[in-house]
PDB file of C-alpha atoms in Angstrom:
ATOM      1  CA  MET A   1       0.125 -51.535  28.853  1.00 42.00           C
ATOM      2  CA  ASN A   2      -3.618 -51.407  28.070  1.00 42.00           C
ATOM      3  CA  ILE A   3      -5.069 -50.356  24.726  1.00 38.00           C
ATOM      4  CA  TYR A   4      -6.049 -46.916  26.030  1.00 39.00           C
ATOM      5  CA  SER A   5      -2.506 -46.141  27.156  1.00 46.00           C
ATOM      6  CA  ALA A   6      -1.131 -47.308  23.808  1.00 44.00           C
ATOM      7  CA  ARG A   7      -3.587 -45.119  21.897  1.00 52.00           C
ATOM      8  CA  SER A   8      -2.683 -42.169  24.117  1.00 51.00           C
ATOM      9  CA  ILE A   9       1.026 -42.595  23.333  1.00 40.00           C
ATOM     10  CA  ILE A  10       0.337 -42.985  19.608  1.00 44.00           C
ATOM     11  CA  ASN A  11      -1.789 -39.813  19.597  1.00 50.00           C
ATOM     12  CA  THR A  12       0.928 -37.934  21.438  1.00 43.00           C
ATOM     13  CA  ILE A  13       3.532 -39.065  18.902  1.00 40.00           C
ATOM     14  CA  LYS A  14       1.248 -37.980  16.033  1.00 44.00           C
ATOM     15  CA  GLN A  15       0.759 -34.557  17.628  1.00 46.00           C
ATOM     16  CA  LEU A  16       4.494 -34.096  18.109  1.00 37.00           C
ATOM     17  CA  LYS A  17       5.167 -35.192  14.537  1.00 40.00           C
ATOM     18  CA  ALA A  18       2.530 -32.779  13.195  1.00 44.00           C
ATOM     19  CA  LYS A  19       4.081 -29.955  15.208  1.00 45.00           C
ATOM     20  CA  HIS A  20       7.537 -30.862  13.916  1.00 40.00           C
ATOM     21  CA  ASP A  21       6.312 -31.026  10.312  1.00 47.00           C
ATOM     22  CA  ALA A  22       4.625 -27.637  10.711  1.00 55.00           C
ATOM     23  CA  ALA A  23       7.945 -26.127  11.760  1.00 68.00           C
ATOM     24  CA  THR A  24       9.805 -27.588   8.786  1.00 80.00           C
ATOM     25  CA  ILE A  25      10.302 -25.917   5.404  1.00 85.00           C
ATOM     26  CA  THR A  26       9.744 -28.490   2.657  1.00 85.00           C
ATOM     27  CA  SER A  27      10.026 -26.360  -0.491  1.00 89.00           C
ATOM     28  CA  ARG A  28      10.305 -22.808  -1.822  1.00 88.00           C
ATOM     29  CA  ASP A  29       6.518 -22.540  -2.173  1.00 90.00           C
ATOM     30  CA  ASP A  30       6.081 -23.927   1.328  1.00 91.00           C
ATOM     31  CA  MET A  31       8.494 -21.293   2.665  1.00 90.00           C
ATOM     32  CA  ILE A  32       6.586 -18.459   1.013  1.00 89.00           C
ATOM     33  CA  LYS A  33       3.212 -19.758   2.205  1.00 88.00           C
ATOM     34  CA  LYS A  34       4.447 -20.140   5.778  1.00 90.00           C
ATOM     35  CA  PHE A  35       6.158 -16.753   5.734  1.00 90.00           C
ATOM     36  CA  ILE A  36       2.923 -15.053   4.650  1.00 84.00           C
ATOM     37  CA  ALA A  37       1.052 -16.769   7.487  1.00 85.00           C
ATOM     38  CA  PHE A  38       3.843 -15.821   9.895  1.00 88.00           C
ATOM     39  CA  ALA A  39       3.773 -12.188   8.735  1.00 84.00           C
ATOM     40  CA  ILE A  40      -0.005 -11.963   9.073  1.00 77.00           C
ATOM     41  CA  GLU A  41       0.247 -13.358  12.603  1.00 82.00           C
ATOM     42  CA  LYS A  42       2.827 -10.651  13.392  1.00 80.00           C
ATOM     43  CA  ARG A  43       0.475  -7.992  11.955  1.00 76.00           C
ATOM     44  CA  LEU A  44       2.881  -7.190   9.150  1.00 75.00           C
ATOM     45  CA  GLY A  45       0.967  -5.711   6.255  1.00 66.00           C
ATOM     46  CA  ASN A  46      -2.683  -5.098   5.447  1.00 71.00           C
ATOM     47  CA  TYR A  47      -5.160  -6.094   2.785  1.00 82.00           C
ATOM     48  CA  HIS A  48      -4.522  -4.422  -0.556  1.00 88.00           C
ATOM     49  CA  LEU A  49      -6.181  -3.907  -3.926  1.00 92.00           C
ATOM     50  CA  GLN A  50      -3.999  -4.063  -6.988  1.00 91.00           C
ATOM     51  CA  LEU A  51      -5.011  -1.313  -9.433  1.00 94.00           C
ATOM     52  CA  THR A  52      -4.244  -1.635 -13.118  1.00 93.00           C
ATOM     53  CA  PRO A  53      -4.282   1.578 -15.219  1.00 93.00           C
ATOM     54  CA  ALA A  54      -6.156   0.989 -18.477  1.00 95.00           C
ATOM     55  CA  ASP A  55      -6.851   3.102 -21.576  1.00 94.00           C
ATOM     56  CA  GLU A  56     -10.621   2.919 -21.154  1.00 95.00           C
ATOM     57  CA  PRO A  57     -13.291   5.646 -20.973  1.00 95.00           C
ATOM     58  CA  CYS A  58     -13.579   7.466 -17.634  1.00 96.00           C
ATOM     59  CA  THR A  59     -16.334   9.567 -16.099  1.00 96.00           C
ATOM     60  CA  LEU A  60     -16.236  12.185 -13.332  1.00 97.00           C
ATOM     61  CA  TYR A  61     -17.079   9.357 -10.917  1.00 98.00           C
ATOM     62  CA  SER A  62     -14.522   6.781 -12.073  1.00 97.00           C
ATOM     63  CA  SER A  63     -11.624   5.407 -10.079  1.00 98.00           C
ATOM     64  CA  LYS A  64      -8.839   6.736 -12.251  1.00 97.00           C
ATOM     65  CA  LEU A  65      -5.350   8.043 -12.643  1.00 95.00           C
ATOM     66  CA  GLY A  66      -5.216  11.704 -13.705  1.00 94.00           C
ATOM     67  CA  GLY A  67      -7.921  13.411 -15.691  1.00 94.00           C
ATOM     68  CA  MET A  68     -10.730  15.705 -14.604  1.00 95.00           C
ATOM     69  CA  PRO A  69     -11.822  15.267 -10.977  1.00 97.00           C
ATOM     70  CA  TYR A  70     -15.219  14.931  -9.394  1.00 98.00           C
ATOM     71  CA  MET A  71     -15.745  18.231  -7.560  1.00 98.00           C
ATOM     72  CA  PRO A  72     -18.873  19.988  -6.235  1.00 98.00           C
ATOM     73  CA  LYS A  73     -19.385  23.551  -7.468  1.00 97.00           C
ATOM     74  CA  ASP A  74     -19.217  24.980  -3.939  1.00 96.00           C
ATOM     75  CA  PHE A  75     -15.848  23.320  -3.182  1.00 97.00           C
ATOM     76  CA  ASP A  76     -12.672  25.381  -3.504  1.00 97.00           C
ATOM     77  CA  TYR A  77     -10.250  23.860  -5.978  1.00 97.00           C
ATOM     78  CA  PRO A  78      -7.036  22.818  -4.104  1.00 97.00           C
ATOM     79  CA  THR A  79      -3.979  25.056  -4.411  1.00 96.00           C
ATOM     80  CA  ASN A  80      -0.587  25.215  -2.702  1.00 94.00           C
ATOM     81  CA  SER A  81       0.703  28.012  -0.480  1.00 93.00           C
ATOM     82  CA  GLY A  82       1.746  29.932  -3.600  1.00 93.00           C
ATOM     83  CA  ASN A  83      -1.863  29.816  -4.824  1.00 95.00           C
ATOM     84  CA  LYS A  84      -0.843  27.457  -7.643  1.00 94.00           C
ATOM     85  CA  PRO A  85      -3.497  24.844  -8.538  1.00 95.00           C
ATOM     86  CA  LEU A  86      -2.715  21.188  -7.921  1.00 95.00           C
ATOM     87  CA  ARG A  87      -3.454  18.441 -10.428  1.00 95.00           C
ATOM     88  CA  LEU A  88      -5.387  15.238  -9.875  1.00 96.00           C
ATOM     89  CA  LEU A  89      -3.043  12.278  -9.450  1.00 95.00           C
ATOM     90  CA  CYS A  90      -5.664   9.660  -8.618  1.00 96.00           C
ATOM     91  CA  GLN A  91      -9.310   9.308  -7.703  1.00 98.00           C
ATOM     92  CA  LEU A  92     -10.815   6.314  -5.896  1.00 98.00           C
ATOM     93  CA  ASN A  93     -14.577   5.742  -5.841  1.00 98.00           C
ATOM     94  CA  PHE A  94     -15.069   3.314  -2.953  1.00 97.00           C
ATOM     95  CA  GLU A  95     -18.628   2.526  -3.996  1.00 96.00           C
ATOM     96  CA  LYS A  96     -17.218   0.968  -7.167  1.00 95.00           C
ATOM     97  CA  LEU A  97     -14.211  -0.776  -5.586  1.00 96.00           C
ATOM     98  CA  PRO A  98     -14.324  -4.122  -3.759  1.00 95.00           C
ATOM     99  CA  PRO A  99     -14.831  -3.481  -0.009  1.00 94.00           C
ATOM    100  CA  MET A 100     -11.648  -3.645   2.044  1.00 93.00           C
ATOM    101  CA  LYS A 101     -11.199  -2.679   5.680  1.00 91.00           C
ATOM    102  CA  PRO A 102     -10.283  -0.197   7.067  1.00 93.00           C
ATOM    103  CA  PHE A 103     -11.076   1.775   3.879  1.00 96.00           C
ATOM    104  CA  PRO A 104     -14.545   3.330   3.528  1.00 96.00           C
ATOM    105  CA  GLU A 105     -17.264   1.609   1.559  1.00 96.00           C
ATOM    106  CA  LYS A 106     -18.606   4.841   0.098  1.00 97.00           C
ATOM    107  CA  GLY A 107     -17.380   8.230  -1.025  1.00 98.00           C
ATOM    108  CA  ILE A 108     -14.628   9.472  -3.346  1.00 98.00           C
ATOM    109  CA  LEU A 109     -11.037  10.013  -2.294  1.00 98.00           C
ATOM    110  CA  GLN A 110      -8.628  12.108  -4.335  1.00 98.00           C
ATOM    111  CA  ILE A 111      -4.900  12.822  -4.233  1.00 97.00           C
ATOM    112  CA  TYR A 112      -3.568  15.969  -5.889  1.00 96.00           C
ATOM    113  CA  LEU A 113       0.002  17.005  -6.755  1.00 93.00           C
ATOM    114  CA  TYR A 114       1.611  20.269  -7.740  1.00 90.00           C
ATOM    115  CA  ASP A 115       3.207  20.079 -11.160  1.00 81.00           C
ATOM    116  CA  ASP A 116       5.501  22.883 -12.287  1.00 67.00           C
ATOM    117  CA  GLY A 117       6.652  20.938 -15.317  1.00 51.00           C
ATOM    118  CA  LYS A 118       9.570  19.441 -13.373  1.00 51.00           C
ATOM    119  CA  LEU A 119       7.858  16.605 -11.509  1.00 54.00           C
ATOM    120  CA  ASP A 120      10.383  13.789 -11.343  1.00 50.00           C
ATOM    121  CA  MET A 121       9.504  10.522  -9.640  1.00 45.00           C
ATOM    122  CA  ALA A 122      13.193   9.700  -9.406  1.00 44.00           C
ATOM    123  CA  ASP A 123      13.781  12.590  -6.980  1.00 50.00           C
ATOM    124  CA  CYS A 124      13.738  11.362  -3.395  1.00 51.00           C
ATOM    125  CA  GLN A 125      11.652  13.410  -0.996  1.00 64.00           C
ATOM    126  CA  THR A 126       9.535  12.750   2.083  1.00 77.00           C
ATOM    127  CA  THR A 127       7.016  15.123   3.613  1.00 81.00           C
ATOM    128  CA  SER A 128       3.774  15.117   5.586  1.00 82.00           C
ATOM    129  CA  GLU A 129       3.043  18.801   4.948  1.00 86.00           C
ATOM    130  CA  GLN A 130       0.086  18.950   2.576  1.00 91.00           C
ATOM    131  CA  ASP A 131       1.197  21.908   0.506  1.00 91.00           C
ATOM    132  CA  ASN A 132       2.397  20.578  -2.849  1.00 90.00           C
ATOM    133  CA  PHE A 133       0.095  17.603  -2.449  1.00 93.00           C
ATOM    134  CA  ARG A 134      -3.375  17.252  -1.006  1.00 96.00           C
ATOM    135  CA  VAL A 135      -5.709  14.440   0.044  1.00 97.00           C
ATOM    136  CA  ILE A 136      -9.448  15.170  -0.241  1.00 98.00           C
ATOM    137  CA  TYR A 137     -12.337  12.900   0.729  1.00 98.00           C
ATOM    138  CA  PHE A 138     -15.976  13.421  -0.251  1.00 98.00           C
ATOM    139  CA  GLU A 139     -18.054  11.125   1.941  1.00 97.00           C
ATOM    140  CA  ASP A 140     -21.338  11.799   0.125  1.00 96.00           C
ATOM    141  CA  ILE A 141     -21.369  11.717  -3.674  1.00 97.00           C
ATOM    142  CA  LEU A 142     -23.556  14.145  -5.592  1.00 97.00           C
ATOM    143  CA  ARG A 143     -25.379  12.307  -8.392  1.00 95.00           C
ATOM    144  CA  ARG A 144     -26.444  15.322 -10.466  1.00 95.00           C
ATOM    145  CA  GLU A 145     -23.585  16.449 -12.664  1.00 93.00           C
ATOM    146  CA  SER A 146     -25.128  19.924 -12.805  1.00 95.00           C
ATOM    147  CA  LEU A 147     -24.001  20.299  -9.167  1.00 97.00           C
ATOM    148  CA  LEU A 148     -20.392  19.564 -10.129  1.00 97.00           C
ATOM    149  CA  LYS A 149     -17.710  21.822 -11.560  1.00 97.00           C
ATOM    150  CA  SER A 150     -17.517  21.770 -15.328  1.00 96.00           C
ATOM    151  CA  ALA A 151     -14.307  21.740 -17.371  1.00 94.00           C
ATOM    152  CA  GLU A 152     -14.663  25.514 -17.816  1.00 95.00           C
ATOM    153  CA  GLU A 153     -14.659  25.968 -14.021  1.00 95.00           C
ATOM    154  CA  MET A 154     -11.438  24.006 -13.598  1.00 94.00           C
ATOM    155  CA  PRO A 155      -7.942  25.541 -13.809  1.00 93.00           C
ATOM    156  CA  ALA A 156      -6.281  25.491 -17.214  1.00 89.00           C
ATOM    157  CA  PHE A 157      -3.236  23.213 -17.372  1.00 87.00           C
ATOM    158  CA  ASP A 158      -0.611  22.466 -19.994  1.00 82.00           C
ATOM    159  CA  ASN A 159       0.381  18.976 -21.080  1.00 79.00           C
ATOM    160  CA  THR A 160       3.504  18.559 -18.920  1.00 77.00           C
ATOM    161  CA  PHE A 161       1.810  16.386 -16.265  1.00 83.00           C
ATOM    162  CA  PRO A 162       3.182  12.838 -16.675  1.00 80.00           C
ATOM    163  CA  PHE A 163      -0.049  11.109 -15.631  1.00 84.00           C
ATOM    164  CA  THR A 164      -2.686  11.070 -18.348  1.00 87.00           C
ATOM    165  CA  GLU A 165      -6.214   9.923 -17.597  1.00 94.00           C
ATOM    166  CA  LYS A 166      -6.498   6.154 -17.227  1.00 95.00           C
ATOM    167  CA  LEU A 167      -9.196   3.999 -15.673  1.00 97.00           C
ATOM    168  CA  LEU A 168      -8.042   2.117 -12.549  1.00 97.00           C
ATOM    169  CA  ILE A 169      -9.254  -1.484 -12.651  1.00 96.00           C
ATOM    170  CA  ALA A 170      -9.191  -3.274  -9.289  1.00 94.00           C
ATOM    171  CA  LYS A 171      -8.608  -6.937  -8.555  1.00 88.00           C
ATOM    172  CA  SER A 172     -10.076  -8.673  -5.508  1.00 87.00           C
ATOM    173  CA  PRO A 173      -8.489  -7.819  -2.135  1.00 84.00           C
ATOM    174  CA  THR A 174      -5.376  -9.855  -1.349  1.00 80.00           C
ATOM    175  CA  PRO A 175      -4.708 -10.720   2.317  1.00 69.00           C
ATOM    176  CA  THR A 176      -1.383  -8.959   2.639  1.00 64.00           C
ATOM    177  CA  ILE A 177       1.388  -7.334   0.711  1.00 65.00           C
ATOM    178  CA  ILE A 178       4.869  -7.284   2.193  1.00 75.00           C
ATOM    179  CA  CYS A 179       7.640  -5.363   0.499  1.00 84.00           C
ATOM    180  CA  SER A 180      11.229  -6.540   0.987  1.00 87.00           C
ATOM    181  CA  SER A 181      12.330  -2.933   1.575  1.00 84.00           C
ATOM    182  CA  TYR A 182       9.682  -2.382   4.277  1.00 88.00           C
ATOM    183  CA  TYR A 183      11.503  -1.340   7.444  1.00 89.00           C
ATOM    184  CA  ARG A 184      10.151  -4.324   9.424  1.00 89.00           C
ATOM    185  CA  PHE A 185      10.915  -6.910   6.740  1.00 91.00           C
ATOM    186  CA  ASP A 186      14.469  -7.880   7.767  1.00 92.00           C
ATOM    187  CA  ASP A 187      13.540  -8.335  11.437  1.00 92.00           C
ATOM    188  CA  THR A 188      10.537 -10.442  10.452  1.00 92.00           C
ATOM    189  CA  VAL A 189      12.624 -12.645   8.147  1.00 93.00           C
ATOM    190  CA  LEU A 190      15.141 -13.189  10.959  1.00 94.00           C
ATOM    191  CA  GLU A 191      12.405 -14.071  13.436  1.00 94.00           C
ATOM    192  CA  PHE A 192      10.855 -16.427  10.866  1.00 93.00           C
ATOM    193  CA  ALA A 193      14.217 -18.082  10.167  1.00 93.00           C
ATOM    194  CA  LYS A 194      14.750 -18.715  13.884  1.00 93.00           C
ATOM    195  CA  ALA A 195      11.237 -20.136  14.286  1.00 92.00           C
ATOM    196  CA  TYR A 196      11.822 -22.558  11.417  1.00 91.00           C
ATOM    197  CA  LYS A 197      15.410 -23.379  12.438  1.00 89.00           C
ATOM    198  CA  MET A 198      16.955 -21.858   9.332  1.00 90.00           C
ATOM    199  CA  CYS A 199      19.571 -20.194  11.524  1.00 90.00           C
ATOM    200  CA  PRO A 200      20.764 -20.354  15.149  1.00 90.00           C
ATOM    201  CA  LYS A 201      18.671 -18.704  17.862  1.00 91.00           C
ATOM    202  CA  SER A 202      21.691 -16.500  18.543  1.00 92.00           C
ATOM    203  CA  ALA A 203      21.623 -14.959  15.034  1.00 93.00           C
ATOM    204  CA  LYS A 204      21.725 -11.148  15.136  1.00 93.00           C
ATOM    205  CA  SER A 205      20.779 -10.286  11.540  1.00 92.00           C
ATOM    206  CA  THR A 206      19.692 -11.819   8.253  1.00 91.00           C
ATOM    207  CA  TYR A 207      23.392 -12.051   7.316  1.00 90.00           C
ATOM    208  CA  ASP A 208      23.550 -14.904   9.837  1.00 91.00           C
ATOM    209  CA  ILE A 209      21.093 -16.982   7.811  1.00 91.00           C
ATOM    210  CA  PRO A 210      23.349 -19.453   5.964  1.00 84.00           C
ATOM    211  CA  ASN A 211      23.613 -20.143   2.244  1.00 75.00           C
ATOM    212  CA  ASP A 212      21.157 -17.429   1.195  1.00 78.00           C
ATOM    213  CA  ALA A 213      18.300 -19.565   2.464  1.00 85.00           C
ATOM    214  CA  ASP A 214      16.133 -16.457   2.710  1.00 88.00           C
ATOM    215  CA  GLU A 215      16.758 -15.372  -0.889  1.00 89.00           C
ATOM    216  CA  PRO A 216      13.363 -16.681  -2.156  1.00 89.00           C
ATOM    217  CA  LEU A 217      11.625 -14.363   0.308  1.00 90.00           C
ATOM    218  CA  TYR A 218      13.456 -11.254  -0.896  1.00 89.00           C
ATOM    219  CA  ASN A 219      12.891 -12.188  -4.537  1.00 88.00           C
ATOM    220  CA  THR A 220       9.205 -12.922  -4.025  1.00 87.00           C
ATOM    221  CA  PHE A 221       8.406  -9.748  -2.100  1.00 86.00           C
ATOM    222  CA  THR A 222      10.173  -7.270  -4.370  1.00 80.00           C
ATOM    223  CA  TYR A 223       7.639  -5.353  -6.453  1.00 76.00           C
ATOM    224  CA  GLU A 224       8.375  -3.192  -9.458  1.00 70.00           C
ATOM    225  CA  ASN A 225       5.595  -2.065 -11.780  1.00 74.00           C
ATOM    226  CA  PHE A 226       2.871  -2.430  -9.165  1.00 82.00           C
ATOM    227  CA  THR A 227       0.124   0.094  -8.315  1.00 90.00           C
ATOM    228  CA  CYS A 228      -2.280  -0.446  -5.436  1.00 91.00           C
ATOM    229  CA  THR A 229      -4.200   0.910  -2.493  1.00 94.00           C
ATOM    230  CA  GLY A 230      -3.802  -0.742   0.891  1.00 92.00           C
ATOM    231  CA  GLY A 231      -0.872  -2.763   2.150  1.00 86.00           C
ATOM    232  CA  SER A 232       2.056  -1.197   3.983  1.00 85.00           C
ATOM    233  CA  GLY A 233       3.781   0.607   1.118  1.00 85.00           C
ATOM    234  CA  ILE A 234       6.124  -0.514  -1.648  1.00 85.00           C
ATOM    235  CA  PHE A 235       9.612   0.919  -1.804  1.00 82.00           C
ATOM    236  CA  THR A 236      12.190   0.486  -4.514  1.00 75.00           C
ATOM    237  CA  GLU A 237      15.139   0.935  -2.171  1.00 73.00           C
ATOM    238  CA  ARG A 238      14.380   2.718   1.098  1.00 80.00           C
ATOM    239  CA  ASP A 239      11.514   2.965   3.548  1.00 88.00           C
ATOM    240  CA  PRO A 240      11.535   6.437   5.186  1.00 88.00           C
ATOM    241  CA  ARG A 241      10.028   4.975   8.358  1.00 89.00           C
ATOM    242  CA  LYS A 242      13.274   3.128   9.100  1.00 88.00           C
ATOM    243  CA  ASP A 243      15.237   6.301   9.870  1.00 86.00           C
ATOM    244  CA  CYS A 244      12.243   8.464  10.857  1.00 86.00           C
ATOM    245  CA  PRO A 245      10.419   6.855  13.800  1.00 88.00           C
ATOM    246  CA  GLN A 246       7.951   9.757  13.888  1.00 89.00           C
ATOM    247  CA  TYR A 247       6.392   8.344  10.716  1.00 90.00           C
ATOM    248  CA  ARG A 248       5.993   4.759  11.920  1.00 90.00           C
ATOM    249  CA  ASP A 249       2.360   5.234  12.837  1.00 92.00           C
ATOM    250  CA  CYS A 250       1.798   5.695   9.083  1.00 93.00           C
ATOM    251  CA  ASP A 251       1.323   1.958   8.717  1.00 91.00           C
ATOM    252  CA  LEU A 252      -1.268   1.941   5.924  1.00 92.00           C
ATOM    253  CA  CYS A 253      -0.641   2.675   2.251  1.00 92.00           C
ATOM    254  CA  LEU A 254      -3.310   5.031   0.962  1.00 96.00           C
ATOM    255  CA  PHE A 255      -1.966   4.776  -2.595  1.00 96.00           C
ATOM    256  CA  THR A 256       1.238   3.668  -4.277  1.00 92.00           C
ATOM    257  CA  LEU A 257       2.046   4.260  -7.928  1.00 91.00           C
ATOM    258  CA  ALA A 258       4.884   2.836  -9.979  1.00 82.00           C
ATOM    259  CA  ASP A 259       6.205   4.337 -13.195  1.00 71.00           C
ATOM    260  CA  ALA A 260       8.469   1.854 -14.953  1.00 55.00           C
ATOM    261  CA  GLU A 261       9.566   4.394 -17.575  1.00 59.00           C
ATOM    262  CA  LYS A 262      10.821   6.861 -14.964  1.00 57.00           C
ATOM    263  CA  ASP A 263      12.022   4.097 -12.614  1.00 59.00           C
ATOM    264  CA  GLY A 264      10.260   5.807  -9.723  1.00 74.00           C
ATOM    265  CA  ARG A 265       7.450   5.363  -7.250  1.00 83.00           C
ATOM    266  CA  LEU A 266       5.042   7.557  -5.319  1.00 89.00           C
ATOM    267  CA  ASN A 267       3.839   6.432  -1.890  1.00 91.00           C
ATOM    268  CA  PHE A 268       1.120   7.984   0.242  1.00 94.00           C
ATOM    269  CA  LEU A 269       1.032   6.479   3.743  1.00 94.00           C
ATOM    270  CA  MET A 270      -1.183   7.245   6.733  1.00 95.00           C
ATOM    271  CA  PRO A 271      -2.083   5.824  10.163  1.00 95.00           C
ATOM    272  CA  SER A 272      -4.674   3.061   9.897  1.00 93.00           C
ATOM    273  CA  ALA A 273      -6.260   4.499  13.063  1.00 95.00           C
ATOM    274  CA  ASN A 274      -6.873   7.743  11.143  1.00 96.00           C
ATOM    275  CA  MET A 275      -8.379   5.854   8.221  1.00 97.00           C
ATOM    276  CA  ILE A 276     -10.940   4.342  10.576  1.00 96.00           C
ATOM    277  CA  LYS A 277     -11.879   7.894  11.645  1.00 96.00           C
ATOM    278  CA  ARG A 278     -11.775   9.148   8.005  1.00 97.00           C
ATOM    279  CA  ASP A 279      -9.167  11.662   9.105  1.00 97.00           C
ATOM    280  CA  PHE A 280      -6.776  12.438   6.230  1.00 96.00           C
ATOM    281  CA  SER A 281      -4.905  15.274   7.908  1.00 94.00           C
ATOM    282  CA  LYS A 282      -1.747  13.175   8.427  1.00 94.00           C
ATOM    283  CA  VAL A 283      -0.454  11.629   5.222  1.00 95.00           C
ATOM    284  CA  LEU A 284       3.187  10.885   4.460  1.00 92.00           C
ATOM    285  CA  PHE A 285       4.154  11.559   0.847  1.00 92.00           C
ATOM    286  CA  ASP A 286       7.317   9.819  -0.341  1.00 88.00           C
ATOM    287  CA  THR A 287       8.949   9.660  -3.745  1.00 84.00           C
ATOM    288  CA  ASN A 288      11.316   6.752  -4.104  1.00 69.00           C
ATOM    289  CA  LEU A 289      14.074   5.722  -6.487  1.00 52.00           C
TER     290      LEU A 289
END
């Protein structure tokens, strides 16, 4: 055997060993890191911005939870089919937020809700009919406040709305967020476990993964008091897209809000293809236990 043949064999052995090592889980942290890479490769999840509500001063232009909205004078204030005014849930000023595709890099987006004094985040409901909620997007922002509605031109509300004005402070975009109750999560964990030989190729469900080897994944990707824009949605127990295939094109989370005190969550989901077109006509609103 000449030296070139020997080197060729050694290189082949090194390549095979590297491939074997890559398909081996060495620790809990290694499992999580490899699962994230695996999920990204499978197009599970999107970039997200974590938003932290803070008791800091807000302006009409701020990204915020609740409060008085930015609204041009010539724009009709949103109401439901009963002509009842909706209240601002959140406002996102994309010029002030870190850029994140496929979200716009300019303009103000708002989500409104109807509040009759009985809004309960612990009530489960799912709808795409924008009646008791509304999504509004202003692509061009007016800089002169004299062109905007004043407090006197806004509807008068009582103090029953559970979301008081808070500034939304954004962190840097994170590559992906995967919720353990996302309807594709179980299938992805099973596929991952097979790829990394955590279970037999014949396994039919995550129950076939032995000794709770996948438990770190479910613990890591369970989110509680977490508010964000982007990602694929965070669900406390159920993902409505599992039993409602007609909503599965709503793959992008427009906004998700957790309320630890009420043990509830609001999700607003939409097709990422529509976000690219800045078309907010199809938005799935889901309240989750």
